[in-house]
mmCIF file of C-alpha atoms in Angstrom:
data_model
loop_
_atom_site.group_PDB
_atom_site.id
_atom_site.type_symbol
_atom_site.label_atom_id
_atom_site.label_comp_id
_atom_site.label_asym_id
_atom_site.label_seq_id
_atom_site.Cartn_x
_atom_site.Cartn_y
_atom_site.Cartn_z
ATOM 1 C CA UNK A 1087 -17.597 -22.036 -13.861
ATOM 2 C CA UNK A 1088 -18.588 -18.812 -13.983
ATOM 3 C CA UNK A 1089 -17.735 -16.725 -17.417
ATOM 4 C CA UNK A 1090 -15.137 -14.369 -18.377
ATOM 5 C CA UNK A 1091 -18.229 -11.357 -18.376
ATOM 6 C CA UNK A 1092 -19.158 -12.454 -14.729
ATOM 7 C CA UNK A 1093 -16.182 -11.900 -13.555
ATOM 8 C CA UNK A 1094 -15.918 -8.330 -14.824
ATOM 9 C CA UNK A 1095 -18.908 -6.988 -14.113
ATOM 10 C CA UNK A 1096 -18.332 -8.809 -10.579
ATOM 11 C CA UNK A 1097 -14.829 -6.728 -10.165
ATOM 12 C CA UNK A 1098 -16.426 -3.439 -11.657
ATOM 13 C CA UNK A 1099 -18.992 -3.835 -8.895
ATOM 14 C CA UNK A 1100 -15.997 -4.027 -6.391
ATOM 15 C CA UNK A 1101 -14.127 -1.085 -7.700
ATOM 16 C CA UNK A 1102 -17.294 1.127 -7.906
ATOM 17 C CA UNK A 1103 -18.463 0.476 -4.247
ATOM 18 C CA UNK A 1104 -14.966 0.481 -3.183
ATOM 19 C CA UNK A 1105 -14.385 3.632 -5.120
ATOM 20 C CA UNK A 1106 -11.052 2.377 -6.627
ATOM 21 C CA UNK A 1107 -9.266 5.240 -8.777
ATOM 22 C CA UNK A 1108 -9.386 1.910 -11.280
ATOM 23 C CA UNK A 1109 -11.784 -0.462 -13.515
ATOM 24 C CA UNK A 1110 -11.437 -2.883 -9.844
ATOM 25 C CA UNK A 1111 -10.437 -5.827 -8.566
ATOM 26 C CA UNK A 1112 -10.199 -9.471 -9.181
ATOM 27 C CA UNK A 1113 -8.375 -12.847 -6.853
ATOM 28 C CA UNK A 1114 -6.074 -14.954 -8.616
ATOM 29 C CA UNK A 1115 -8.293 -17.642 -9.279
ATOM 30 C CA UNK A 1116 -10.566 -15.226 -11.005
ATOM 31 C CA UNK A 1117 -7.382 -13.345 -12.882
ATOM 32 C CA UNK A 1118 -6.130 -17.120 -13.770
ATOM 33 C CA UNK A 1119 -10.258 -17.756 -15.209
ATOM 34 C CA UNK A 1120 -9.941 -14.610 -17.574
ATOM 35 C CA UNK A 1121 -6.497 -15.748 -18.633
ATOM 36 C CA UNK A 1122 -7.708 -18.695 -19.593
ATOM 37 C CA UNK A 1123 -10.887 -17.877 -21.449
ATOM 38 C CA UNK A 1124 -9.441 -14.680 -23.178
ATOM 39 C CA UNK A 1125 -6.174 -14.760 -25.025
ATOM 40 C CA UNK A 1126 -6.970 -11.056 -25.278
ATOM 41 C CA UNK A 1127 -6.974 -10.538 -21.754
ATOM 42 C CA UNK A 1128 -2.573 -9.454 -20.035
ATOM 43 C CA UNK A 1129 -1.118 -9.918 -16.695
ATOM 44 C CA UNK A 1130 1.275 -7.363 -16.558
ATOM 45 C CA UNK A 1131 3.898 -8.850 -13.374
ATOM 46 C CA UNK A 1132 4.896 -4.874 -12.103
ATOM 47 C CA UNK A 1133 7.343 -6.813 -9.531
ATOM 48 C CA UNK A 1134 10.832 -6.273 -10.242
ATOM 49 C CA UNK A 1135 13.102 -8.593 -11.995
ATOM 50 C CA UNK A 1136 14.984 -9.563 -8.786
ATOM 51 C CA UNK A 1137 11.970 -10.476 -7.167
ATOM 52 C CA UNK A 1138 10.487 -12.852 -10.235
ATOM 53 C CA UNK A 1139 13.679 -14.225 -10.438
ATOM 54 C CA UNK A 1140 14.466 -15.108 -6.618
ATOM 55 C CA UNK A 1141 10.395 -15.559 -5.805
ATOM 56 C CA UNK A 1142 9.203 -17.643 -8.522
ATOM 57 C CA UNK A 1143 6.678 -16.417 -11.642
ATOM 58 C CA UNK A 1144 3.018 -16.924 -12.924
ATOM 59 C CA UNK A 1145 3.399 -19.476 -15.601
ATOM 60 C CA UNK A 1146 1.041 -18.550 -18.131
ATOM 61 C CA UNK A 1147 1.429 -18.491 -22.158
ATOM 62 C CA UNK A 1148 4.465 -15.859 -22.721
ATOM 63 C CA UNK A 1149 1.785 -13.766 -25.060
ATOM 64 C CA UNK A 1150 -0.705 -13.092 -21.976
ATOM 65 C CA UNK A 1151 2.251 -11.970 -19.101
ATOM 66 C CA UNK A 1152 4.707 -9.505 -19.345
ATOM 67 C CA UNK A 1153 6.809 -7.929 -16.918
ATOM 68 C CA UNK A 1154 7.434 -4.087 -15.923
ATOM 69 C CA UNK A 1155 9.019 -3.071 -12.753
ATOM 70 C CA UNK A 1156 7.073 -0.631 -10.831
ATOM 71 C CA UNK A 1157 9.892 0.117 -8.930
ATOM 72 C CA UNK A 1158 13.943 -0.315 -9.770
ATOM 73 C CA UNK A 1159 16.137 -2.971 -8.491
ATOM 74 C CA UNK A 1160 18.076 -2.042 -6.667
ATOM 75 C CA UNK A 1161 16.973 1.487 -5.528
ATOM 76 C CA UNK A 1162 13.338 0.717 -4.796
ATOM 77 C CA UNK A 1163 12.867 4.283 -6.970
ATOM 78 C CA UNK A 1164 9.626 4.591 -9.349
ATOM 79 C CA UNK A 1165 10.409 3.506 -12.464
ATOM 80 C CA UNK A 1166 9.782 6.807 -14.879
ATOM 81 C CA UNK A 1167 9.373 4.914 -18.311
ATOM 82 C CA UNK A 1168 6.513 2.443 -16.717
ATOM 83 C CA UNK A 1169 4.045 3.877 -18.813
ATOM 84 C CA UNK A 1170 5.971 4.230 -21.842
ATOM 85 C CA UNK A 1171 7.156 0.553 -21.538
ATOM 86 C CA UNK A 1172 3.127 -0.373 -20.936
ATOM 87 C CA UNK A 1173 2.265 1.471 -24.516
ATOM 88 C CA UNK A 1174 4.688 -0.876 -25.746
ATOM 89 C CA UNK A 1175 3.017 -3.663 -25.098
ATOM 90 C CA UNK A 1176 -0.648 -2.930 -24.158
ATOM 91 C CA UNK A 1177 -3.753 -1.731 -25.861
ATOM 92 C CA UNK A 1178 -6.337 0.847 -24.158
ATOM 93 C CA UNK A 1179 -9.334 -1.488 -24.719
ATOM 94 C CA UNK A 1180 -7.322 -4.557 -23.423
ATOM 95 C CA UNK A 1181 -8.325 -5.910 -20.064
ATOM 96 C CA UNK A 1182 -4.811 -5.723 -18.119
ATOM 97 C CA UNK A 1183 -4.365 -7.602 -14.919
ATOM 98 C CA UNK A 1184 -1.709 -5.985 -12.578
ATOM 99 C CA UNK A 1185 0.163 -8.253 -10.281
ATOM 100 C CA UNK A 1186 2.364 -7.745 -7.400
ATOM 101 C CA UNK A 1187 4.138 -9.367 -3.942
ATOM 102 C CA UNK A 1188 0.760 -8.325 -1.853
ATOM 103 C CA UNK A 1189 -1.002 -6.028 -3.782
ATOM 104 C CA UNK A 1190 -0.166 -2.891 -3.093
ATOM 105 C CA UNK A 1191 2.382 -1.992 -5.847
ATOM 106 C CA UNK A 1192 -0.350 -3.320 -8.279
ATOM 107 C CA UNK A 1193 -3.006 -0.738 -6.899
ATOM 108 C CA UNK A 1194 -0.370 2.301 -7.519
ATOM 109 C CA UNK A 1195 0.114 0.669 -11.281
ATOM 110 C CA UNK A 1196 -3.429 0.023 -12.307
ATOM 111 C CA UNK A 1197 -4.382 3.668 -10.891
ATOM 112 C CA UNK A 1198 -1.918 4.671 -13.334
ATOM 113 C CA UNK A 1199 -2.324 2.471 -16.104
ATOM 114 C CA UNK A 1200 -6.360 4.188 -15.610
ATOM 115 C CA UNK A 1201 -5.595 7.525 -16.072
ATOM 116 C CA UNK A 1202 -3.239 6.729 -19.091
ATOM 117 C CA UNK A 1203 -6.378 5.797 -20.544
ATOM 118 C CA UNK A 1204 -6.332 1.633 -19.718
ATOM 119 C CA UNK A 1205 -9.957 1.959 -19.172
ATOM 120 C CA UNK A 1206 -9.713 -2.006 -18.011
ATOM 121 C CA UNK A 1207 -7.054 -2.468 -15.694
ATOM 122 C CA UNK A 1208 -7.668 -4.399 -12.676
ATOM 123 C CA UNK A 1209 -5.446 -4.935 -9.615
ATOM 124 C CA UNK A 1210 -5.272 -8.712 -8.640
ATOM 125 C CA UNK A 1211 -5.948 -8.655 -4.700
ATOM 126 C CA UNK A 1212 -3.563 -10.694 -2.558
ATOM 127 C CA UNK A 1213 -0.840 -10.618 -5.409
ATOM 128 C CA UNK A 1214 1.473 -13.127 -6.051
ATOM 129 C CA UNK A 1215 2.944 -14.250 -2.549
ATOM 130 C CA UNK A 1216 -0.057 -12.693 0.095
ATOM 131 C CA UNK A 1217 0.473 -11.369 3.061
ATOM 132 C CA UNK A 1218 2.478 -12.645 5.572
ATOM 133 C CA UNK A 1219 1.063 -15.563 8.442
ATOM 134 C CA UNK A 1220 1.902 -15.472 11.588
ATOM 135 C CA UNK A 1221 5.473 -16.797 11.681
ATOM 136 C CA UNK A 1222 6.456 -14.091 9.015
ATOM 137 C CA UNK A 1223 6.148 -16.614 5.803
ATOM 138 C CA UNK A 1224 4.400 -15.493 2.457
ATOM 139 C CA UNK A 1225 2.913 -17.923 0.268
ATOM 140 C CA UNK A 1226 0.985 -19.391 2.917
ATOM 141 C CA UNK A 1227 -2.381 -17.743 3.838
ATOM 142 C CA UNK A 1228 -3.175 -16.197 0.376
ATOM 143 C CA UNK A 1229 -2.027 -14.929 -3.167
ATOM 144 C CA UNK A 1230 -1.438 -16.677 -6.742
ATOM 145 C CA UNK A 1231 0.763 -19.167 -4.831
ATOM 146 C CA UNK A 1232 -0.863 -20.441 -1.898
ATOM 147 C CA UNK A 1233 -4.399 -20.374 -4.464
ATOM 148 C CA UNK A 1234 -2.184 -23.003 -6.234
ATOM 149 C CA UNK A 1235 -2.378 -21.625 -9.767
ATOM 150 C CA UNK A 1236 0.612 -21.935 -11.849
ATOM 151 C CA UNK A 1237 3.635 -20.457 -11.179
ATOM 152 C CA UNK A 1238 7.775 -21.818 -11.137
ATOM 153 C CA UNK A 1239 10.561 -20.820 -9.245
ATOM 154 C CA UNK A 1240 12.119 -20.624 -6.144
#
C-alpha cells in the first residue's frame, strides 16, 4: 500500500500542474489511506446538515471528521462564520481533507481554508456521492460511496 507521504506528494503534484488555488487533490480511497495512517490527518464534511443526515456520512473515528456547512440549509447562502468555525477545530499545519456531494463545494472550501493559512488542505475529488450516471442516480459511477469506504445512512 502505498504510504501516507506518497500520497501527498502525489496530490501536491496534482494541484501544482493543475494549478489549484490549494495544497491539491486526493480520491477517497486515498483520503480514507491518510485517515487511516494519520490520526493527525481531518476530513472536514462542508455538506450541510440536511444533506449528511438524509444522504448518509463517512464513518470514520469522531476525532478525524467534523462537519461545517459551506452553505446554509435551507437558503443555499455561504455560510459567513465557515472559517471561524474551521479555527475552532483545525490547526494550520494539519492536513485537512474537504469533502462534498461531487466536489465542487469542497474546491470553494479548501481554496479558502488555503488562504486562511491551511497550508494542507486538499479537496477529495468525486466527493461523497459522485456525479450522476446516466439515469440521474449518484452513488453509482464514483465518490466515497460507490469506492465502498465507510459510510452509514440513508
Amino acid at each position: 500500500m502505498t504510504n501516507t507521504q506518497d500520497i501527498l506528494t502525489k496530490a501536491r503534484q496534482l494541484g501544482q500542474a493543475s494549478q489549484l488555488p490549494y495544497a491539491g487533490a486526493v480520491t477517497p480511497a486515498q483520503a480514507y489511506a491518510l485517515l487511516q495512517a494519520d490520526s493527525n490527518v481531518k476530513l472536514v464534511d462542508v455538506r450541510t446538515k440536511a444533506e449528511r443526515d438524509w444522504v448518509g456520512q463517512v464513518k470514520i473515528d469522531g476525532t478525524q471528521h467534523f462537519a461545517i456547512e459551506w452553505n446554509l440549509y435551507p437558503q443555499s447562502t455561504p455560510n459567513p462564520a465557515f472559517l471561524d468555525e474551521l479555527d475552532k477545530l483545525a490547526s494550520k499545519d494539519q492536513v485537512l481533507l474537504f469533502l462534498c456531494r461531487s466536489g465542487v463545494r469542497s474546491r470553494h472550501a479548501a481554496k479558502a481554508a488555503t488562504e486562511r493559512g491551511y497550508a494542507n488542505s486538499f479537496d477529495i475529488l468525486e466527493g461523497f456521492e459522485g456525479n450522476k450516471d446516466a439515469e440521474g442516480h449518484r452513488k453509482t459511477v464514483e465518490g466515497w460511496c460507490f469506492a465502498r469506504l465507510p459510510w452509514t445512512g440513508a
